[in-house]
PDB file of N, CA and C in Angstrom:
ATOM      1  N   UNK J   1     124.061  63.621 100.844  1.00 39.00           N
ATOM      2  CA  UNK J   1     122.848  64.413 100.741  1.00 39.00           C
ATOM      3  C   UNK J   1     122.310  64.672 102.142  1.00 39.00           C
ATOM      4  N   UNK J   2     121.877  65.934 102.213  1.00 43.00           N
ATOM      5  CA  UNK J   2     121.677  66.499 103.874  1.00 43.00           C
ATOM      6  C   UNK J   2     119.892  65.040 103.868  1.00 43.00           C
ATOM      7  N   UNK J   3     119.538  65.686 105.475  1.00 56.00           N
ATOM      8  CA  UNK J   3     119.019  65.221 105.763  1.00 56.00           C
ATOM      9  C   UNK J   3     117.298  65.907 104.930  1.00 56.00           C
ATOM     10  N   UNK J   4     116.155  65.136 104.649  1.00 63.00           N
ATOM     11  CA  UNK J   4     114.897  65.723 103.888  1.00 63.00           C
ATOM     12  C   UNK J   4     114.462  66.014 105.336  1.00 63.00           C
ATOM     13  N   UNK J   5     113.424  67.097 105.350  1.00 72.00           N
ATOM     14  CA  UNK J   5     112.553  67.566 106.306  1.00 72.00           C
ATOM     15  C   UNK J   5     111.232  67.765 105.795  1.00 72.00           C
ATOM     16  N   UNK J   6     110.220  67.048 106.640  1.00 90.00           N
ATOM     17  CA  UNK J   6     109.013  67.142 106.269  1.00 90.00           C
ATOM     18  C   UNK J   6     108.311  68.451 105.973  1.00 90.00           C
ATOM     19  N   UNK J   7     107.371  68.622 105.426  1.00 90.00           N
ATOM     20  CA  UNK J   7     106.758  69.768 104.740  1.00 90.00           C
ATOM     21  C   UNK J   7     106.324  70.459 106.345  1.00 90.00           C
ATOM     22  N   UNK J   8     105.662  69.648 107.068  1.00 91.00           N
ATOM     23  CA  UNK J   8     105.230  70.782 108.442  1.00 91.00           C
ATOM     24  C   UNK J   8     106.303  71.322 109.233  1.00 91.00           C
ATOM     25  N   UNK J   9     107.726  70.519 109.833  1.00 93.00           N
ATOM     26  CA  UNK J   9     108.834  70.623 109.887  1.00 93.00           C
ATOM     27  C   UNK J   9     109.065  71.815 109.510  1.00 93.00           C
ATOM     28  N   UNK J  10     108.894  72.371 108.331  1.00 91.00           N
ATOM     29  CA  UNK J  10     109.691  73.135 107.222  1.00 91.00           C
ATOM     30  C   UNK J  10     108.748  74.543 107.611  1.00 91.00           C
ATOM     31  N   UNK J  11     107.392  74.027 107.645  1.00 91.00           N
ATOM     32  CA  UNK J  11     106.362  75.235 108.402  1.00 91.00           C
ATOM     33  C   UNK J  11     106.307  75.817 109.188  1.00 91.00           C
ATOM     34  N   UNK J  12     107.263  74.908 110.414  1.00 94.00           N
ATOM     35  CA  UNK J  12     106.717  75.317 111.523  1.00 94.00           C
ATOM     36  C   UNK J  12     107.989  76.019 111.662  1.00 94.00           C
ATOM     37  N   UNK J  13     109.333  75.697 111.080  1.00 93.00           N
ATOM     38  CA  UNK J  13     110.246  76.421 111.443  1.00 93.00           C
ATOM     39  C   UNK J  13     110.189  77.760 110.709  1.00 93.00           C
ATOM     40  N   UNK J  14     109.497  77.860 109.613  1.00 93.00           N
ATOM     41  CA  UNK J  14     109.271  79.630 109.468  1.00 93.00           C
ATOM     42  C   UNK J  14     108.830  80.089 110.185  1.00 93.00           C
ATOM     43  N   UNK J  15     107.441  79.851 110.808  1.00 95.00           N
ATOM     44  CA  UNK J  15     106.180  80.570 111.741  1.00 95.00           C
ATOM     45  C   UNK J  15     107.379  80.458 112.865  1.00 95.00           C
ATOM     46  N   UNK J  16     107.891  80.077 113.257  1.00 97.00           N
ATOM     47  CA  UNK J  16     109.026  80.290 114.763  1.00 97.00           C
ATOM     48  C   UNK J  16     109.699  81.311 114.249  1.00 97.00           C
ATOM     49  N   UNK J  17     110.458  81.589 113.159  1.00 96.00           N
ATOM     50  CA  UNK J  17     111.143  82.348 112.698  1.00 96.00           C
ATOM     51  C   UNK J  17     110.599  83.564 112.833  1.00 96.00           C
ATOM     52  N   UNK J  18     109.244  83.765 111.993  1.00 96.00           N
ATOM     53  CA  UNK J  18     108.481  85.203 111.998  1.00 96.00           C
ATOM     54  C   UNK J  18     108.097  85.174 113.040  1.00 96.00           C
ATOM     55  N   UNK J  19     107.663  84.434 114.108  1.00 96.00           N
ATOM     56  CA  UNK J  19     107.211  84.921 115.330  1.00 96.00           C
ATOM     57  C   UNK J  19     108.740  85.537 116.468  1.00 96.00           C
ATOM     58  N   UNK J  20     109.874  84.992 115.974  1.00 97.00           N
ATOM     59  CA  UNK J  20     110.905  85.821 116.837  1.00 97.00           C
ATOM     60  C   UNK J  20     111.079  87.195 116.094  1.00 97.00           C
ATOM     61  N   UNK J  21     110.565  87.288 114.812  1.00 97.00           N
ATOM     62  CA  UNK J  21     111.262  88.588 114.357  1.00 97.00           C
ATOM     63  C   UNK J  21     110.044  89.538 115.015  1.00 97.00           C
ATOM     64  N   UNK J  22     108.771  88.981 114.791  1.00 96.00           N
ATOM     65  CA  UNK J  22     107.548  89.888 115.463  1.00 96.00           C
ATOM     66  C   UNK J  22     108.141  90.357 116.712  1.00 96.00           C
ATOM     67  N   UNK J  23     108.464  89.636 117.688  1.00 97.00           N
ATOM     68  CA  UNK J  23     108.522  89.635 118.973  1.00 97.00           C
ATOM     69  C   UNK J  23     109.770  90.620 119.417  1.00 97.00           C
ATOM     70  N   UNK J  24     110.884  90.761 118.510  1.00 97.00           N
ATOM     71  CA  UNK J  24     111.880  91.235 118.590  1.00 97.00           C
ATOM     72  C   UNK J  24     111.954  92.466 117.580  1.00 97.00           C
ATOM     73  N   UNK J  25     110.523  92.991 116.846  1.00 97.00           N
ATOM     74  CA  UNK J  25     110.457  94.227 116.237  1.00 97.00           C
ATOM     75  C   UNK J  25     110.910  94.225 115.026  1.00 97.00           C
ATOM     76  N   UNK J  26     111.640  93.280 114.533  1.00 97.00           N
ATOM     77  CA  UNK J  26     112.139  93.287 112.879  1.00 97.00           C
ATOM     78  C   UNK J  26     111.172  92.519 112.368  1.00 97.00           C
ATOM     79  N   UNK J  27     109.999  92.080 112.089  1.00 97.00           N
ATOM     80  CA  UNK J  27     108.920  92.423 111.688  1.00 97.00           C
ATOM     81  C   UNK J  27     107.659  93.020 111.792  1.00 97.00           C
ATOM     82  N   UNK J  28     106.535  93.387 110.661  1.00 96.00           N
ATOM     83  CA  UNK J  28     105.625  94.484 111.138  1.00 96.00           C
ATOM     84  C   UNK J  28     104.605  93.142 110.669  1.00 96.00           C
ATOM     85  N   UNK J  29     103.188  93.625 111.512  1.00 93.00           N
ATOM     86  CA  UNK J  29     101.828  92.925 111.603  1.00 93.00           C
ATOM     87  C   UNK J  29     101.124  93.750 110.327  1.00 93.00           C
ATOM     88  N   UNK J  30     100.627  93.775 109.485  1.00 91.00           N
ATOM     89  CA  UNK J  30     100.126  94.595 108.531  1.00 91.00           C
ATOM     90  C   UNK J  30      98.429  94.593 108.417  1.00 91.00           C
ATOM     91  N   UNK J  31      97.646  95.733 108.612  1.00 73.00           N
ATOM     92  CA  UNK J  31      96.118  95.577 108.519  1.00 73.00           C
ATOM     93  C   UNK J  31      95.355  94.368 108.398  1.00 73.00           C
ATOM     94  N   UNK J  32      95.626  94.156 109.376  1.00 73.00           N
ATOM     95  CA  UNK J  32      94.573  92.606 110.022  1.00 73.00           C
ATOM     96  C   UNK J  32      93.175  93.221 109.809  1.00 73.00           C
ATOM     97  N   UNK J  33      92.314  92.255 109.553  1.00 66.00           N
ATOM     98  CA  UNK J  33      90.911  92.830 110.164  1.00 66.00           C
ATOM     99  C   UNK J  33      89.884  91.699 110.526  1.00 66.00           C
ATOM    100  N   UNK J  34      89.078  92.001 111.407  1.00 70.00           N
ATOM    101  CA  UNK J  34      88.551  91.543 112.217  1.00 70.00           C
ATOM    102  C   UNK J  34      87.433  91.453 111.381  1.00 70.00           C
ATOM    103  N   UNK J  35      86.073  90.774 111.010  1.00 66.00           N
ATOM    104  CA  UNK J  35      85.042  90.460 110.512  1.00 66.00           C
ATOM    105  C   UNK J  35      84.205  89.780 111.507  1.00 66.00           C
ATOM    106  N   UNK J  36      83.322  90.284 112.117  1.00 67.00           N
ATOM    107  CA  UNK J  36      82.789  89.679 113.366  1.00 67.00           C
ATOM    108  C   UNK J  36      81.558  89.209 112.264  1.00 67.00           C
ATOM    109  N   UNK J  37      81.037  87.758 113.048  1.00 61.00           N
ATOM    110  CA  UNK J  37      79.807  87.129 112.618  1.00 61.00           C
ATOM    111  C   UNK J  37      79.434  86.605 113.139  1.00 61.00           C
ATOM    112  N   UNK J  38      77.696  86.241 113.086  1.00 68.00           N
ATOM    113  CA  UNK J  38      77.345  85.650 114.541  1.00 68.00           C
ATOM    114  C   UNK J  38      77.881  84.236 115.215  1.00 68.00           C
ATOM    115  N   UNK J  39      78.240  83.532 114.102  1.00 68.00           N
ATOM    116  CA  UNK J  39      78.953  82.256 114.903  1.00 68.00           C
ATOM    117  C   UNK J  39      80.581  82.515 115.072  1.00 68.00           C
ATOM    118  N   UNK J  40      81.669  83.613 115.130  1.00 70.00           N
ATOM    119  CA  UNK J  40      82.649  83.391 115.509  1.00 70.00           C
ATOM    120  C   UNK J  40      83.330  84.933 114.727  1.00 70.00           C
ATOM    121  N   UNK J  41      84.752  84.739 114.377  1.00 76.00           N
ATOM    122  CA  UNK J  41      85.387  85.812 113.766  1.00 76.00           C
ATOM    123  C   UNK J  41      86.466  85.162 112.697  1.00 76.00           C
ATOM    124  N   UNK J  42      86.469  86.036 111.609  1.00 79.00           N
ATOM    125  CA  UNK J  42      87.586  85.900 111.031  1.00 79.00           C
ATOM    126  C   UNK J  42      88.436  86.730 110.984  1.00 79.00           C
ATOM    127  N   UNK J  43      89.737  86.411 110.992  1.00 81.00           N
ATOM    128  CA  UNK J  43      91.213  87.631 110.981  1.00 81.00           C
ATOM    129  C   UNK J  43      92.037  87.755 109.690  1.00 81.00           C
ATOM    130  N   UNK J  44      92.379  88.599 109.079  1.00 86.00           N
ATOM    131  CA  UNK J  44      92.674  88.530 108.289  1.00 86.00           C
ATOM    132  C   UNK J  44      94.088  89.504 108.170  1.00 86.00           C
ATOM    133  N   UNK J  45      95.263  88.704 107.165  1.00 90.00           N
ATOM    134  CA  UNK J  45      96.547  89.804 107.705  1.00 90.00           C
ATOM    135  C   UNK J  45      97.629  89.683 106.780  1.00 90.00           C
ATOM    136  N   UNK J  46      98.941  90.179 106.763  1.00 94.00           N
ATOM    137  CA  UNK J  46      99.963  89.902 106.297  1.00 94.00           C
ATOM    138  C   UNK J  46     101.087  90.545 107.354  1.00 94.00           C
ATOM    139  N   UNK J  47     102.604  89.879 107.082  1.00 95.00           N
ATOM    140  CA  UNK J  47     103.305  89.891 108.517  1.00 95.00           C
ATOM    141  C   UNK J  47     104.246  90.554 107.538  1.00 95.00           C
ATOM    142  N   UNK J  48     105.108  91.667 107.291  1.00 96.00           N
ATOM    143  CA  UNK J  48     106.640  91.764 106.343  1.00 96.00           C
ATOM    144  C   UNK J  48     107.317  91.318 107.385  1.00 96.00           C
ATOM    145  N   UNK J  49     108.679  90.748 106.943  1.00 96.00           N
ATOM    146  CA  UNK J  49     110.107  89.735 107.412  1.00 96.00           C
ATOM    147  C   UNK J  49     111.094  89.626 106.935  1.00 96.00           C
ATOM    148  N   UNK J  50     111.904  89.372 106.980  1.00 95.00           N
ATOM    149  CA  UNK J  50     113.283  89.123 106.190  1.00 95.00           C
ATOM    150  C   UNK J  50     113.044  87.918 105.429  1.00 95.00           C
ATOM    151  N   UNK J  51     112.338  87.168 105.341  1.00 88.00           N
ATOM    152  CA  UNK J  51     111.657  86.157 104.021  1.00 88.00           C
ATOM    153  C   UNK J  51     110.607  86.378 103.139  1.00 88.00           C
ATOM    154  N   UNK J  52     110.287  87.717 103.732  1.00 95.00           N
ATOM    155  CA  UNK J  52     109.178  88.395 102.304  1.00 95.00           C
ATOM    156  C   UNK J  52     107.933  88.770 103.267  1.00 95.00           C
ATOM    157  N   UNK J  53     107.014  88.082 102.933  1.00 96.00           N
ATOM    158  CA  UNK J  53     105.429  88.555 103.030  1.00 96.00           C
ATOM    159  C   UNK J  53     104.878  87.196 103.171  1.00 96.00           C
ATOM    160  N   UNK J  54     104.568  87.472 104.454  1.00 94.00           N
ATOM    161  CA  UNK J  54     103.286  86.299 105.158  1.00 94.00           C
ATOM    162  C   UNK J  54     102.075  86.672 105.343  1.00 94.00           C
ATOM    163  N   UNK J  55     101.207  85.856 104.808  1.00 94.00           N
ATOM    164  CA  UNK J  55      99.552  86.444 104.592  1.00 94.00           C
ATOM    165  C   UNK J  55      99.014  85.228 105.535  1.00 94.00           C
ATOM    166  N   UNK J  56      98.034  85.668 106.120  1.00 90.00           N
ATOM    167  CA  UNK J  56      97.104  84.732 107.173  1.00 90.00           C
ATOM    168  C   UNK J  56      96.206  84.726 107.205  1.00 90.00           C
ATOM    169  N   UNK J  57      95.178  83.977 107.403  1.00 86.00           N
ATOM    170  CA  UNK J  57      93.720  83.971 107.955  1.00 86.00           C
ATOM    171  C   UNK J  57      93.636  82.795 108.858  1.00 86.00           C
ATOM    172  N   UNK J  58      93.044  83.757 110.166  1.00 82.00           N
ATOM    173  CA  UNK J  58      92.519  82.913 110.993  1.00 82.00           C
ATOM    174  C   UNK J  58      90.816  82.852 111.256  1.00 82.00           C
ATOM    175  N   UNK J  59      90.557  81.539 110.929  1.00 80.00           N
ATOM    176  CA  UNK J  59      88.726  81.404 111.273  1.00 80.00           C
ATOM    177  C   UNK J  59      88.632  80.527 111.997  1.00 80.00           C
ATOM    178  N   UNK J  60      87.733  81.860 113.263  1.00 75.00           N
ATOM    179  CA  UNK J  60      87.367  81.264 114.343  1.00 75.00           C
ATOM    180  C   UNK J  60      85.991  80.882 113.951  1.00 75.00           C
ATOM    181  N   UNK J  61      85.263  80.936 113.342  1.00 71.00           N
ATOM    182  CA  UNK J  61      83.864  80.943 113.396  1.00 71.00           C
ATOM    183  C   UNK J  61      83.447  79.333 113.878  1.00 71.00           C
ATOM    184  N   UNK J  62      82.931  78.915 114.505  1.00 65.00           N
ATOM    185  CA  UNK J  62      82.355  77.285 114.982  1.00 65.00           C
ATOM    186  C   UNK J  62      81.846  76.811 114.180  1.00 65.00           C
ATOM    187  N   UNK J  63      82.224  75.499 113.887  1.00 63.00           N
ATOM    188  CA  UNK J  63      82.264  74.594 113.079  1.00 63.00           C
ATOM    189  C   UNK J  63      80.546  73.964 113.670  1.00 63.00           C
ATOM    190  N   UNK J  64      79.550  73.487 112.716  1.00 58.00           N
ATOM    191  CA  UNK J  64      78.173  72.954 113.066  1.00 58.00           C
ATOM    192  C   UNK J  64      78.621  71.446 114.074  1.00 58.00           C
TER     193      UNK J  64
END
């Protein structure tokens, strides 16, 4: 039996994955949007790839 790989392991080697296909044009960034608020921003997105459809949100907004 191969070797188990941890669940972040397993995460982080997609997000490397879609970030070489970004970087190298065989994937597209899809209508992000920006939501500005007074304590920070949120981003919002989906990536297409040769593993489908990656959806994201990033929140910056500061934590109290």
């Amino acid at each position: 039996m191969g070797e188990r790989r941890s669940r972040e392991d397993r995460i982080a080697a997609d997000l490397e994955s879609i970030a070489t296909q970004l970087r190298d044009g065989d994937a597209t960034l899809y209508g992000y949007e920006v939501e500005l608020e007074s304590d920070g921003r949120v981003q919002r997105g989906g990536i297409t790839c040769a593993d489908g459809w990656f959806a994201f949100e990033l929140d910056e907004r500061r934590k109290p």
